[in-house]
């Protein structure tokens, strides 16, 4: 077996993984990124709309500040986030946006003089100041008080990823693509790398590393209707969960994006609505102001998705062979705007839908999009349970998002957390030595080798493809936007059955090398576990908070549920073990009304000492932000 040695092993080579790798490489450490696909094909490249940072350059962003961004983020999370982490993010984001601009990201820029913008489908005039000419522009996004989403037309993810990948070349980061991490190497206390399968040959390889980062993105493929690419199968979360030591945080917190296209489920960016697009029903009536008079289409994503679902349930959806949908209207923005600032939306609509958005309405409905849950870490990005294991990006529950993340915050998180966590990884590498235990390597290798042999020589009757399809149907039918105890219990029971059946998978093809079937067969038991963590966590959480909406418990219950779920999976169990921790170490902003979405709140009696920022934290966070300049 081939064995590689590196200082930092990044499992995942999207924006978060590459940003951490660059930080380590700049400090002189050897960094290696693993990726299922070539890095520039990572799912980060699919992100369209932009990255939030309080720069306040454009006229509609005047007066913005990290304080306002922080407040928007906390409200967006429905007070489910770690406010210490949210503060670090909001304070650091402006610095990081300027940094990546210096590296080459071609942000759209302010052009001084009169400009025509749109809000709610209607134009208005504004004048951009001469002093701000050439600075980074921003567009409106949902749940924000100011325009602060920095963008490169509607291809922001690709632009930033191309830039970061070039930085990886500059700093000699090793990229090993067409590889899939199957298990972490650990001794129960320290993580020292991973067992990895080559997707070209099927060969198992070992990577020993002083620090290991999980940055594999989300796990949206546990749902059938999702904007996530096929590679978003939760591989990193599965590897962490399978240790039995590392918990996953808030797995029940699943975001549905309002504008997945029908029937493809390909996303069209929130930038469409931020730039002035509107949602229409079967009668081409703009309905969102009826539900959300102030924010309308630019309420937070969880709210807009619920309102759309409610409106269709009232009989106002457009009938189609693919189910009911609504319309997104951007026609009034005009050909120039659509073919420049929304050019990917134009390409998606014309290429995949046969719709020209310049003249036609776009068929949309809510679809699974983002996972607020993931590998639970502390504010430094260090995973619970194993020293030397870190996580960043959507794969992590760093927890600046709580139970709903704002559009533009997650894409920004990849590079903001990537840099912040990267610095903490460098500190760890400078002060830590590790014993690469051969016994730990042998145990991890034997576990995966045995699974592959069992699959290859098995006469098992279960198909990995059938199990995947059944899992996805269960999640769609019972763990969607609106949830209730009966449906969630049904999902838990059905997923338990699937988990048992996944122990009896057989392969139709026996090729050991390039074989997508064996890749899925190795993944599907873990994917079912992720689905079960989501369903079981949602069943136990008897409240409605952010994207977790219980029809039988419609109130947000701060008295009993102002906390974070931690899901562990012990070897041999058919259900996760759930534990809980405080949502935030302190509340710089005490729990209150979001200002949109409505709903009853059961208030908590929060101790006075938790209602202010400890002096040590305030000074530490200020120093950390200063360090990033």
Coordinates of C-alpha atoms in Angstrom, one line a residue:
X1 CA 0.0 0.0 0.0
X2 CA 1.2 3.5 -0.9
X3 CA 1.7 5.8 2.1
X4 CA 1.9 9.6 1.8
X5 CA 3.1 11.9 4.5
X6 CA 2.1 15.6 4.8
X7 CA 1.7 18.3 7.4
X8 CA -1.9 19.1 6.5
X9 CA -4.3 16.9 4.7
X10 CA -7.4 18.7 3.3
X11 CA -10.2 16.3 2.5
X12 CA -11.9 18.4 -0.1
X13 CA -10.5 21.0 -2.6
X14 CA -13.3 23.5 -2.9
X15 CA -13.1 27.0 -1.5
X16 CA -12.8 26.1 2.2
X17 CA -10.3 23.3 1.7
X18 CA -8.1 25.3 -0.7
X19 CA -8.2 28.4 1.5
X20 CA -7.0 26.5 4.5
X21 CA -4.3 24.7 2.4
X22 CA -3.0 28.1 1.1
X23 CA -2.7 29.4 4.6
X24 CA -0.7 26.4 5.7
X25 CA 1.5 26.5 2.6
X26 CA 2.2 30.2 3.0
X27 CA 3.5 29.4 6.5
X28 CA 6.0 26.9 5.0
X29 CA 4.1 23.6 5.7
X30 CA 3.4 20.8 3.3
X31 CA -0.3 20.8 2.3
X32 CA -2.2 18.2 0.3
X33 CA -5.7 18.5 -0.9
X34 CA -7.8 15.4 -1.9
X35 CA -10.7 15.8 -4.3
X36 CA -13.2 13.5 -6.0
X37 CA -13.1 15.8 -9.1
X38 CA -10.5 18.3 -10.4
X39 CA -10.6 21.2 -7.9
X40 CA -12.1 23.7 -10.4
X41 CA -15.1 21.3 -10.7
X42 CA -15.7 21.3 -7.0
X43 CA -19.3 22.3 -6.0
X44 CA -18.0 25.7 -4.9
X45 CA -17.9 26.6 -8.6
X46 CA -21.7 26.3 -8.7
X47 CA -22.3 29.2 -6.3
X48 CA -23.7 32.1 -8.2
X49 CA -24.9 35.2 -6.2
X50 CA -22.1 36.5 -4.0
X51 CA -20.3 36.8 -0.7
X52 CA -21.6 39.0 2.2
X53 CA -19.2 41.5 3.7
X54 CA -20.0 44.9 5.2
X55 CA -18.0 47.2 2.9
X56 CA -20.6 49.9 2.5
X57 CA -19.3 51.1 -0.9
X58 CA -22.4 51.3 -3.0
X59 CA -25.1 53.9 -2.3
X60 CA -27.6 51.2 -1.1
X61 CA -25.0 49.9 1.3
X62 CA -24.1 53.3 2.9
X63 CA -23.8 53.1 6.7
X64 CA -23.3 49.3 6.7
X65 CA -20.9 47.9 9.3
X66 CA -19.9 44.6 10.8
X67 CA -22.3 45.3 13.6
X68 CA -25.3 45.4 11.3
X69 CA -24.0 42.3 9.4
X70 CA -23.7 40.5 12.7
X71 CA -27.2 41.5 13.7
X72 CA -28.6 40.3 10.4
X73 CA -26.8 37.0 10.7
X74 CA -28.0 36.3 14.3
X75 CA -31.6 37.1 13.2
X76 CA -31.3 35.0 10.1
X77 CA -30.1 32.1 12.3
X78 CA -33.3 32.5 14.4
X79 CA -30.9 32.8 17.4
X80 CA -29.6 29.3 16.8
X81 CA -26.0 30.4 15.9
X82 CA -22.9 30.7 18.1
X83 CA -22.7 34.4 18.4
X84 CA -19.0 34.4 19.2
X85 CA -18.4 32.7 15.8
X86 CA -20.9 35.0 14.0
X87 CA -19.0 38.0 15.4
X88 CA -15.7 36.7 14.2
X89 CA -17.1 36.2 10.8
X90 CA -18.8 39.6 10.4
X91 CA -15.7 41.4 11.6
X92 CA -13.3 39.5 9.3
X93 CA -15.3 39.3 6.1
X94 CA -14.5 42.8 4.8
X95 CA -10.8 42.2 5.1
X96 CA -11.0 38.9 3.3
X97 CA -13.0 40.3 0.4
X98 CA -10.3 42.8 -0.2
X99 CA -7.6 40.1 0.2
X100 CA -9.1 37.9 -2.5
X101 CA -9.5 41.0 -4.7
X102 CA -5.8 41.5 -4.3
X103 CA -5.3 37.9 -5.4
X104 CA -7.2 38.5 -8.5
X105 CA -11.0 38.0 -8.0
X106 CA -12.7 40.4 -10.5
X107 CA -15.4 41.8 -8.3
X108 CA -18.0 44.0 -9.9
X109 CA -17.1 47.6 -9.1
X110 CA -19.0 50.8 -8.3
X111 CA -19.4 53.1 -11.2
X112 CA -20.0 56.7 -10.2
X113 CA -23.0 58.6 -11.5
X114 CA -26.7 57.9 -11.8
X115 CA -27.8 54.2 -11.8
X116 CA -31.2 52.5 -12.2
X117 CA -31.9 49.7 -9.7
X118 CA -35.0 47.6 -9.0
X119 CA -36.9 46.7 -5.9
X120 CA -40.0 44.6 -6.0
X121 CA -40.1 44.7 -9.7
X122 CA -40.1 48.5 -9.8
X123 CA -37.2 50.8 -10.9
X124 CA -35.7 53.5 -8.8
X125 CA -32.8 55.9 -9.4
X126 CA -29.8 56.3 -7.3
X127 CA -26.5 58.1 -7.7
X128 CA -23.2 56.4 -6.9
X129 CA -20.6 58.7 -5.4
X130 CA -17.4 59.6 -7.2
X131 CA -15.4 58.9 -4.1
X132 CA -16.5 55.2 -4.2
X133 CA -15.8 54.8 -7.9
X134 CA -13.9 51.6 -8.6
X135 CA -14.5 50.0 -5.1
X136 CA -16.2 46.6 -4.7
X137 CA -20.0 46.8 -5.5
X138 CA -22.7 44.9 -3.7
X139 CA -26.2 43.6 -4.4
X140 CA -29.2 43.0 -2.2
X141 CA -29.8 39.6 -0.7
X142 CA -32.5 38.2 1.6
X143 CA -32.7 39.0 5.3
X144 CA -30.2 41.9 5.1
X145 CA -30.6 45.5 6.2
X146 CA -28.1 46.8 3.6
X147 CA -26.8 45.8 0.2
X148 CA -23.6 43.9 1.1
X149 CA -23.3 40.9 -1.2
X150 CA -20.1 41.3 -3.2
X151 CA -20.4 39.6 -6.6
X152 CA -18.8 38.8 -9.9
X153 CA -21.9 38.8 -12.1
X154 CA -23.6 35.5 -11.1
X155 CA -20.5 33.4 -11.2
X156 CA -18.9 34.3 -7.9
X157 CA -18.1 30.8 -6.8
X158 CA -16.3 30.0 -10.0
X159 CA -14.3 33.3 -10.0
X160 CA -13.1 32.9 -6.4
X161 CA -12.4 29.2 -6.9
X162 CA -10.3 29.8 -10.0
X163 CA -8.3 32.4 -8.1
X164 CA -7.7 30.2 -5.0
X165 CA -6.7 27.3 -7.2
X166 CA -4.1 29.5 -8.8
X167 CA -2.9 30.4 -5.3
X168 CA -2.5 26.7 -4.6
X169 CA -0.3 26.4 -7.6
X170 CA 1.7 29.5 -6.5
X171 CA 2.3 28.0 -3.0
X172 CA 2.9 24.4 -4.2
X173 CA -0.1 22.8 -2.6
X174 CA -0.3 19.2 -3.7
X175 CA -3.6 18.3 -5.4
X176 CA -4.6 14.6 -5.6
X177 CA -7.8 14.5 -7.5
X178 CA -10.0 11.5 -8.4
X179 CA -9.5 10.3 -4.8
X180 CA -12.2 9.5 -2.2
X181 CA -11.4 9.5 1.6
X182 CA -13.1 6.4 3.1
X183 CA -12.0 6.5 6.7
X184 CA -10.1 8.6 9.2
X185 CA -6.9 7.2 10.8
X186 CA -7.1 7.7 14.5
X187 CA -6.2 6.1 17.8
X188 CA -9.2 7.3 19.8
X189 CA -7.6 10.5 20.8
X190 CA -5.7 11.9 17.8
X191 CA -6.6 12.0 14.1
X192 CA -3.5 11.3 12.0
X193 CA -4.8 11.1 8.5
X194 CA -7.1 9.1 6.3
X195 CA -7.5 5.9 4.2
X196 CA -8.2 7.0 0.7
X197 CA -9.4 5.1 -2.4
X198 CA -8.1 6.0 -5.9
X199 CA -11.1 6.3 -8.2
X200 CA -9.0 5.5 -11.2
X201 CA -7.6 2.2 -10.0
X202 CA -9.5 1.2 -6.9
X203 CA -6.3 1.1 -4.9
X204 CA -6.3 2.0 -1.2
X205 CA -3.8 4.5 -0.1
X206 CA -2.9 5.9 3.3
X207 CA -2.2 9.6 4.1
X208 CA -0.5 10.3 7.4
X209 CA -0.9 14.0 8.4
X210 CA -0.2 16.0 11.5
X211 CA -3.5 17.9 10.9
X212 CA -6.5 16.7 8.9
X213 CA -9.2 19.0 7.6
X214 CA -12.7 17.9 6.5
X215 CA -14.0 20.3 3.8
X216 CA -16.2 18.1 1.7
X217 CA -19.2 20.4 1.5
X218 CA -22.8 19.5 2.2
X219 CA -24.8 16.3 2.1
X220 CA -27.7 17.4 0.0
X221 CA -27.8 14.2 -2.0
X222 CA -29.7 12.5 0.8
X223 CA -32.7 14.3 -0.8
X224 CA -33.9 13.6 -4.4
X225 CA -34.7 17.2 -5.3
X226 CA -31.6 19.2 -4.5
X227 CA -29.4 21.8 -6.1
X228 CA -26.4 19.9 -4.9
X229 CA -24.0 18.1 -7.3
X230 CA -23.7 14.3 -7.2
X231 CA -20.4 14.6 -5.3
X232 CA -22.3 16.3 -2.4
X233 CA -22.9 13.0 -0.6
X234 CA -21.6 13.9 2.9
X235 CA -18.4 11.8 2.6
X236 CA -16.5 13.9 5.1
X237 CA -19.3 13.9 7.7
X238 CA -19.7 10.1 7.2
X239 CA -16.0 9.6 8.0
X240 CA -16.2 11.7 11.1
X241 CA -19.4 10.1 12.3
X242 CA -18.0 6.6 11.8
X243 CA -15.3 7.3 14.4
X244 CA -18.0 7.1 17.1
X245 CA -16.2 9.9 18.8
X246 CA -16.8 13.0 16.6
X247 CA -20.3 14.4 16.7
X248 CA -22.3 16.1 14.0
X249 CA -24.1 19.4 15.0
X250 CA -27.6 20.5 14.1
X251 CA -28.2 17.9 11.4
X252 CA -31.9 18.6 11.4
X253 CA -31.2 22.2 10.1
X254 CA -31.7 21.8 6.3
X255 CA -32.3 24.8 4.1
X256 CA -34.6 24.8 1.0
X257 CA -33.8 27.4 -1.5
X258 CA -36.8 29.2 -2.9
X259 CA -35.8 29.2 -6.6
X260 CA -34.8 25.7 -7.8
X261 CA -35.8 25.4 -11.4
X262 CA -38.5 23.0 -12.5
X263 CA -37.9 20.2 -13.5
X264 CA -34.1 20.2 -13.2
X265 CA -33.7 21.5 -9.6
X266 CA -30.7 23.6 -10.9
X267 CA -30.5 26.7 -8.8
X268 CA -31.1 30.2 -10.1
X269 CA -29.4 32.7 -7.8
X270 CA -31.0 34.8 -5.0
X271 CA -29.3 37.6 -6.9
X272 CA -32.3 37.4 -9.3
X273 CA -34.6 38.6 -6.5
X274 CA -31.9 40.8 -5.0
X275 CA -31.6 42.6 -8.3
X276 CA -35.4 43.2 -8.4
X277 CA -37.0 39.9 -9.6
X278 CA -40.4 39.0 -8.2
X279 CA -42.3 35.7 -7.5
X280 CA -45.6 35.3 -9.3
X281 CA -48.4 32.6 -9.0
X282 CA -50.6 30.9 -11.5
X283 CA -52.4 34.2 -12.1
X284 CA -49.1 36.0 -12.5
X285 CA -49.9 37.8 -9.3
X286 CA -47.1 38.9 -7.0
X287 CA -48.0 37.3 -3.7
X288 CA -45.0 37.7 -1.4
X289 CA -46.0 41.2 -0.1
X290 CA -49.2 39.7 1.1
X291 CA -47.2 37.4 3.5
X292 CA -44.2 39.6 4.2
X293 CA -45.1 43.2 3.6
X294 CA -41.7 44.6 4.5
X295 CA -39.2 42.1 3.1
X296 CA -41.4 40.4 0.5
X297 CA -39.2 38.3 -1.8
X298 CA -36.1 39.3 0.3
X299 CA -37.1 37.8 3.6
X300 CA -34.8 35.0 4.6
X301 CA -34.8 31.8 2.6
X302 CA -36.6 29.7 5.1
X303 CA -39.4 32.2 5.2
X304 CA -39.7 32.6 1.5
X305 CA -39.7 28.9 0.9
X306 CA -42.5 28.4 3.5
X307 CA -44.6 31.1 2.0
X308 CA -44.2 29.7 -1.5
X309 CA -45.2 26.2 -0.2
X310 CA -48.2 27.7 1.6
X311 CA -49.3 29.6 -1.5
X312 CA -49.1 26.5 -3.7
X313 CA -51.1 24.5 -1.0
X314 CA -53.9 27.1 -1.3
X315 CA -54.2 26.2 -5.0
X316 CA -52.3 29.0 -6.5
X317 CA -49.5 26.9 -8.0
X318 CA -48.9 26.4 -11.7
X319 CA -49.8 22.8 -12.8
X320 CA -47.2 20.9 -14.7
X321 CA -46.2 17.3 -15.4
X322 CA -43.5 17.7 -12.7
X323 CA -45.8 19.0 -10.0
X324 CA -46.9 22.5 -9.0
X325 CA -44.5 25.4 -9.3
X326 CA -44.5 29.2 -9.2
X327 CA -42.9 31.8 -11.5
X328 CA -39.8 33.9 -11.1
X329 CA -40.0 37.1 -13.2
X330 CA -36.9 39.0 -14.1
X331 CA -38.1 40.2 -17.5
X332 CA -38.2 43.8 -16.4
X333 CA -34.5 43.8 -15.6
X334 CA -33.8 43.9 -19.3
X335 CA -31.6 42.1 -21.8
X336 CA -28.4 43.9 -20.9
X337 CA -28.7 43.2 -17.1
X338 CA -29.7 39.6 -17.6
X339 CA -27.0 38.8 -20.1
X340 CA -24.2 40.4 -18.0
X341 CA -25.0 40.4 -14.3
X342 CA -27.2 37.3 -14.5
X343 CA -25.6 35.6 -17.4
X344 CA -25.4 32.1 -15.8
X345 CA -29.1 32.3 -15.1
X346 CA -29.6 33.1 -18.8
X347 CA -27.5 30.2 -19.8
X348 CA -29.2 27.8 -17.4
X349 CA -32.7 28.8 -18.5
X350 CA -32.0 28.7 -22.2
X351 CA -29.9 25.5 -22.1
X352 CA -31.7 23.3 -19.6
X353 CA -35.3 24.7 -19.5
X354 CA -35.9 26.0 -23.0
X355 CA -36.9 29.3 -21.5
X356 CA -35.6 32.7 -22.4
X357 CA -35.7 34.8 -19.2
X358 CA -35.5 38.0 -21.1
X359 CA -39.1 37.4 -22.4
X360 CA -40.3 34.4 -20.4
X361 CA -41.2 33.5 -16.8
X362 CA -38.9 31.0 -15.1
X363 CA -40.6 28.0 -13.4
X364 CA -39.3 27.6 -9.8
X365 CA -40.1 26.0 -6.5
X366 CA -38.2 25.4 -3.2
X367 CA -35.6 22.6 -3.3
X368 CA -33.0 21.3 -0.9
X369 CA -30.0 23.5 -1.1
X370 CA -27.8 23.8 2.0
X371 CA -26.9 21.9 5.2
X372 CA -26.4 24.1 8.3
X373 CA -25.4 20.9 10.1
X374 CA -22.0 19.2 9.9
X375 CA -18.9 18.2 11.8
X376 CA -19.1 20.1 15.1
X377 CA -16.1 22.3 15.8
X378 CA -15.1 25.0 18.2
X379 CA -14.5 28.6 17.2
X380 CA -11.0 27.6 16.0
X381 CA -12.4 25.0 13.6
X382 CA -11.1 22.1 15.7
X383 CA -13.5 19.1 15.7
X384 CA -14.9 17.8 18.9
X385 CA -13.5 14.4 20.0
X386 CA -10.2 14.1 18.1
X387 CA -7.1 16.3 18.4
X388 CA -5.7 17.2 15.0
X389 CA -9.0 17.0 13.2
X390 CA -10.4 20.3 11.8
X391 CA -13.4 21.2 9.6
X392 CA -14.4 24.3 7.6
X393 CA -17.1 25.4 5.1
X394 CA -20.4 23.7 4.6
X395 CA -18.9 20.4 5.9
X396 CA -18.6 22.0 9.4
X397 CA -20.9 23.1 12.0
X398 CA -18.7 26.0 13.0
X399 CA -22.1 27.4 13.7
X400 CA -22.4 30.9 12.4
X401 CA -25.7 29.9 10.7
X402 CA -27.7 28.3 13.4
X403 CA -31.0 27.1 12.0
X404 CA -31.0 29.2 8.8
X405 CA -28.1 30.8 6.9
X406 CA -28.5 34.0 5.0
X407 CA -27.8 33.9 1.3
X408 CA -24.2 35.1 0.6
X409 CA -23.0 34.2 4.1
X410 CA -22.0 30.6 3.3
X411 CA -20.0 31.4 0.3
X412 CA -18.2 34.1 2.3
X413 CA -17.8 31.6 5.1
X414 CA -15.7 29.4 2.9
X415 CA -12.9 32.0 2.6
X416 CA -13.4 33.8 5.9
X417 CA -13.4 30.6 8.0
X418 CA -10.9 29.1 5.6
X419 CA -8.4 31.9 6.5
X420 CA -9.3 32.0 10.2
X421 CA -9.2 28.2 10.7
X422 CA -6.2 28.1 8.5
X423 CA -4.3 30.3 10.9
X424 CA -5.4 28.1 13.8
X425 CA -4.2 25.0 11.9
X426 CA -0.8 26.7 11.4
X427 CA -0.6 27.4 15.2
X428 CA -1.4 23.7 15.8
X429 CA 1.2 22.6 13.3
X430 CA 3.9 24.8 14.9
X431 CA 3.2 23.5 18.4
X432 CA 2.3 19.9 17.8
X433 CA 4.2 16.7 17.0
X434 CA 2.4 13.4 16.3
X435 CA 3.2 9.7 16.4
X436 CA 2.1 8.1 13.1
X437 CA 0.9 4.8 14.7
X438 CA 1.1 1.9 12.2
X439 CA -1.5 0.1 14.3
X440 CA -4.0 2.9 13.7
X441 CA -3.3 2.8 10.0
X442 CA -3.7 -1.0 9.9
X443 CA -7.0 -0.9 11.7
X444 CA -8.5 1.8 9.4
X445 CA -7.1 0.1 6.3
X446 CA -8.4 -3.3 7.4
X447 CA -11.9 -1.9 8.0
X448 CA -12.2 -0.5 4.5
X449 CA -10.5 -3.4 2.8
X450 CA -12.9 -5.8 4.4
X451 CA -15.9 -3.7 3.3
X452 CA -14.7 -3.8 -0.3
X453 CA -14.0 -7.5 -0.2
X454 CA -17.4 -8.1 1.3
X455 CA -19.1 -6.1 -1.4
X456 CA -17.1 -7.6 -4.3
X457 CA -17.6 -11.2 -3.2
X458 CA -21.1 -10.8 -1.8
X459 CA -24.2 -12.4 -3.0
X460 CA -26.2 -9.7 -1.2
X461 CA -29.6 -9.0 -2.6
X462 CA -29.7 -5.2 -2.0
X463 CA -28.9 -2.7 -4.6
X464 CA -27.1 0.5 -3.5
X465 CA -29.0 2.4 -6.2
X466 CA -32.3 1.2 -5.0
X467 CA -31.4 2.0 -1.4
X468 CA -30.3 5.5 -2.4
X469 CA -33.6 6.2 -4.2
X470 CA -35.7 4.9 -1.3
X471 CA -33.7 7.0 1.1
X472 CA -34.2 10.1 -1.0
X473 CA -37.9 9.5 -1.4
X474 CA -38.3 9.1 2.4
X475 CA -36.5 12.4 3.0
X476 CA -38.6 14.2 0.4
X477 CA -41.9 12.8 1.7
X478 CA -41.4 13.0 5.4
X479 CA -38.5 15.4 6.2
X480 CA -39.2 18.5 4.1
X481 CA -40.0 22.1 4.6
X482 CA -43.0 21.4 6.8
X483 CA -42.6 18.6 9.4
X484 CA -44.7 16.9 12.0
X485 CA -44.2 14.2 14.6
X486 CA -46.1 11.5 12.7
X487 CA -44.2 12.0 9.4
X488 CA -40.8 12.2 11.2
X489 CA -41.5 9.0 13.1
X490 CA -42.4 7.3 9.8
X491 CA -39.1 8.5 8.4
X492 CA -37.1 7.3 11.4
X493 CA -38.7 3.8 11.1
X494 CA -38.2 3.5 7.4
X495 CA -34.6 4.7 7.6
X496 CA -33.9 2.1 10.3
X497 CA -35.1 -0.6 7.9
X498 CA -32.9 0.8 5.2
X499 CA -29.9 0.9 7.5
X500 CA -30.4 -2.8 8.2
X501 CA -30.8 -3.6 4.5
X502 CA -27.6 -1.6 3.7
X503 CA -25.6 -4.3 5.4
X504 CA -26.6 -6.7 2.6
X505 CA -25.6 -4.8 -0.5
X506 CA -24.4 -6.7 -3.5
X507 CA -22.7 -5.4 -6.7
X508 CA -23.9 -6.0 -10.2
X509 CA -20.4 -5.2 -11.6
X510 CA -17.3 -6.6 -10.1
X511 CA -14.7 -4.2 -11.4
X512 CA -12.3 -3.0 -8.7
X513 CA -11.0 0.1 -10.6
X514 CA -13.1 2.8 -12.0
X515 CA -16.6 1.7 -10.8
X516 CA -19.2 4.3 -9.7
X517 CA -21.3 1.5 -8.3
X518 CA -18.8 0.5 -5.7
X519 CA -18.2 4.1 -4.8
X520 CA -22.0 4.5 -4.0
X521 CA -22.1 1.1 -2.2
X522 CA -19.3 2.3 0.1
X523 CA -21.1 5.6 0.7
X524 CA -24.8 4.6 1.0
X525 CA -24.7 3.1 4.6
X526 CA -23.2 6.4 5.8
X527 CA -25.6 8.5 3.8
X528 CA -28.5 6.6 5.4
X529 CA -26.9 7.4 8.8
X530 CA -26.8 11.1 7.8
X531 CA -30.4 11.0 6.8
X532 CA -31.3 9.3 10.1
X533 CA -29.4 12.0 12.1
X534 CA -31.5 14.6 10.2
X535 CA -34.8 12.8 10.7
X536 CA -34.2 11.7 14.3
X537 CA -32.9 15.1 15.4
X538 CA -35.9 16.8 13.8
X539 CA -38.3 14.4 15.6
X540 CA -36.8 15.1 19.0
X541 CA -36.7 18.9 18.4
X542 CA -40.3 19.8 19.3
X543 CA -40.2 23.5 18.2
X544 CA -40.0 25.6 15.1
X545 CA -36.8 27.5 14.5
X546 CA -35.4 28.8 11.2
X547 CA -35.6 26.2 8.5
X548 CA -36.9 23.5 11.0
X549 CA -40.6 24.0 10.9
X550 CA -42.9 21.7 13.0
X551 CA -46.6 22.0 12.2
X552 CA -47.4 20.3 15.5
X553 CA -45.0 22.7 17.4
X554 CA -45.2 26.0 15.6
X555 CA -43.6 28.2 18.3
X556 CA -39.9 28.9 18.7
X557 CA -39.3 27.5 22.1
X558 CA -36.3 29.3 23.6
X559 CA -37.2 28.0 27.1
X560 CA -36.5 24.4 26.1
X561 CA -34.7 24.4 22.8
X562 CA -32.2 27.3 22.7
X563 CA -29.5 24.7 22.1
X564 CA -27.5 22.8 19.5
X565 CA -28.0 19.1 18.7
X566 CA -24.9 16.8 18.8
X567 CA -25.4 13.5 17.0
X568 CA -23.0 10.6 17.7
X569 CA -23.2 7.2 16.1
X570 CA -21.9 4.3 18.2
X571 CA -20.8 1.1 16.4
X572 CA -23.6 -1.4 16.0
X573 CA -26.4 1.1 16.8
X574 CA -29.3 1.7 14.4
X575 CA -30.0 5.2 15.7
X576 CA -27.8 8.1 16.6
X577 CA -27.2 9.1 20.2
X578 CA -28.2 12.7 20.7
X579 CA -26.8 15.2 23.2
X580 CA -27.3 18.9 23.5
X581 CA -25.2 22.0 24.2
X582 CA -25.9 25.7 24.6
X583 CA -26.5 27.5 21.3
X584 CA -24.1 30.2 22.2
X585 CA -21.6 30.8 25.0
X586 CA -23.2 34.3 25.4
X587 CA -25.8 36.5 23.7
X588 CA -24.4 39.7 22.5
X589 CA -27.9 40.1 21.0
X590 CA -30.5 38.6 23.3
X591 CA -33.2 36.4 21.7
X592 CA -36.0 38.3 20.2
X593 CA -38.1 38.9 17.0
X594 CA -36.5 38.4 13.6
X595 CA -38.6 41.1 12.0
X596 CA -40.0 38.7 9.4
X597 CA -41.6 35.3 9.3
X598 CA -43.9 35.8 12.2
X599 CA -44.6 33.1 14.8
X600 CA -44.9 32.8 18.5
X601 CA -41.9 32.7 20.8
X602 CA -41.7 30.9 24.2
X603 CA -39.1 33.1 25.9
X604 CA -36.3 31.8 28.1
X605 CA -34.9 33.1 31.4
X606 CA -31.3 33.7 30.4
X607 CA -28.8 34.3 33.2
X608 CA -27.6 37.9 33.3
X609 CA -23.9 36.8 32.9
X610 CA -24.8 35.3 29.5
X611 CA -26.3 38.6 28.2
X612 CA -23.0 40.4 27.6
X613 CA -19.7 39.7 25.9
X614 CA -17.0 38.6 28.3
X615 CA -14.1 41.1 28.2
X616 CA -11.6 38.3 27.4
X617 CA -13.6 37.3 24.4
X618 CA -14.0 40.8 23.1
X619 CA -10.3 41.5 23.2
X620 CA -9.4 38.1 21.7
X621 CA -11.8 38.5 18.8
X622 CA -10.6 42.0 18.2
X623 CA -7.0 40.7 18.1
X624 CA -8.0 37.9 15.8
X625 CA -9.6 40.3 13.3
X626 CA -6.5 42.5 13.5
X627 CA -4.3 39.5 12.7
X628 CA -6.1 39.0 9.4
X629 CA -5.3 42.5 8.1

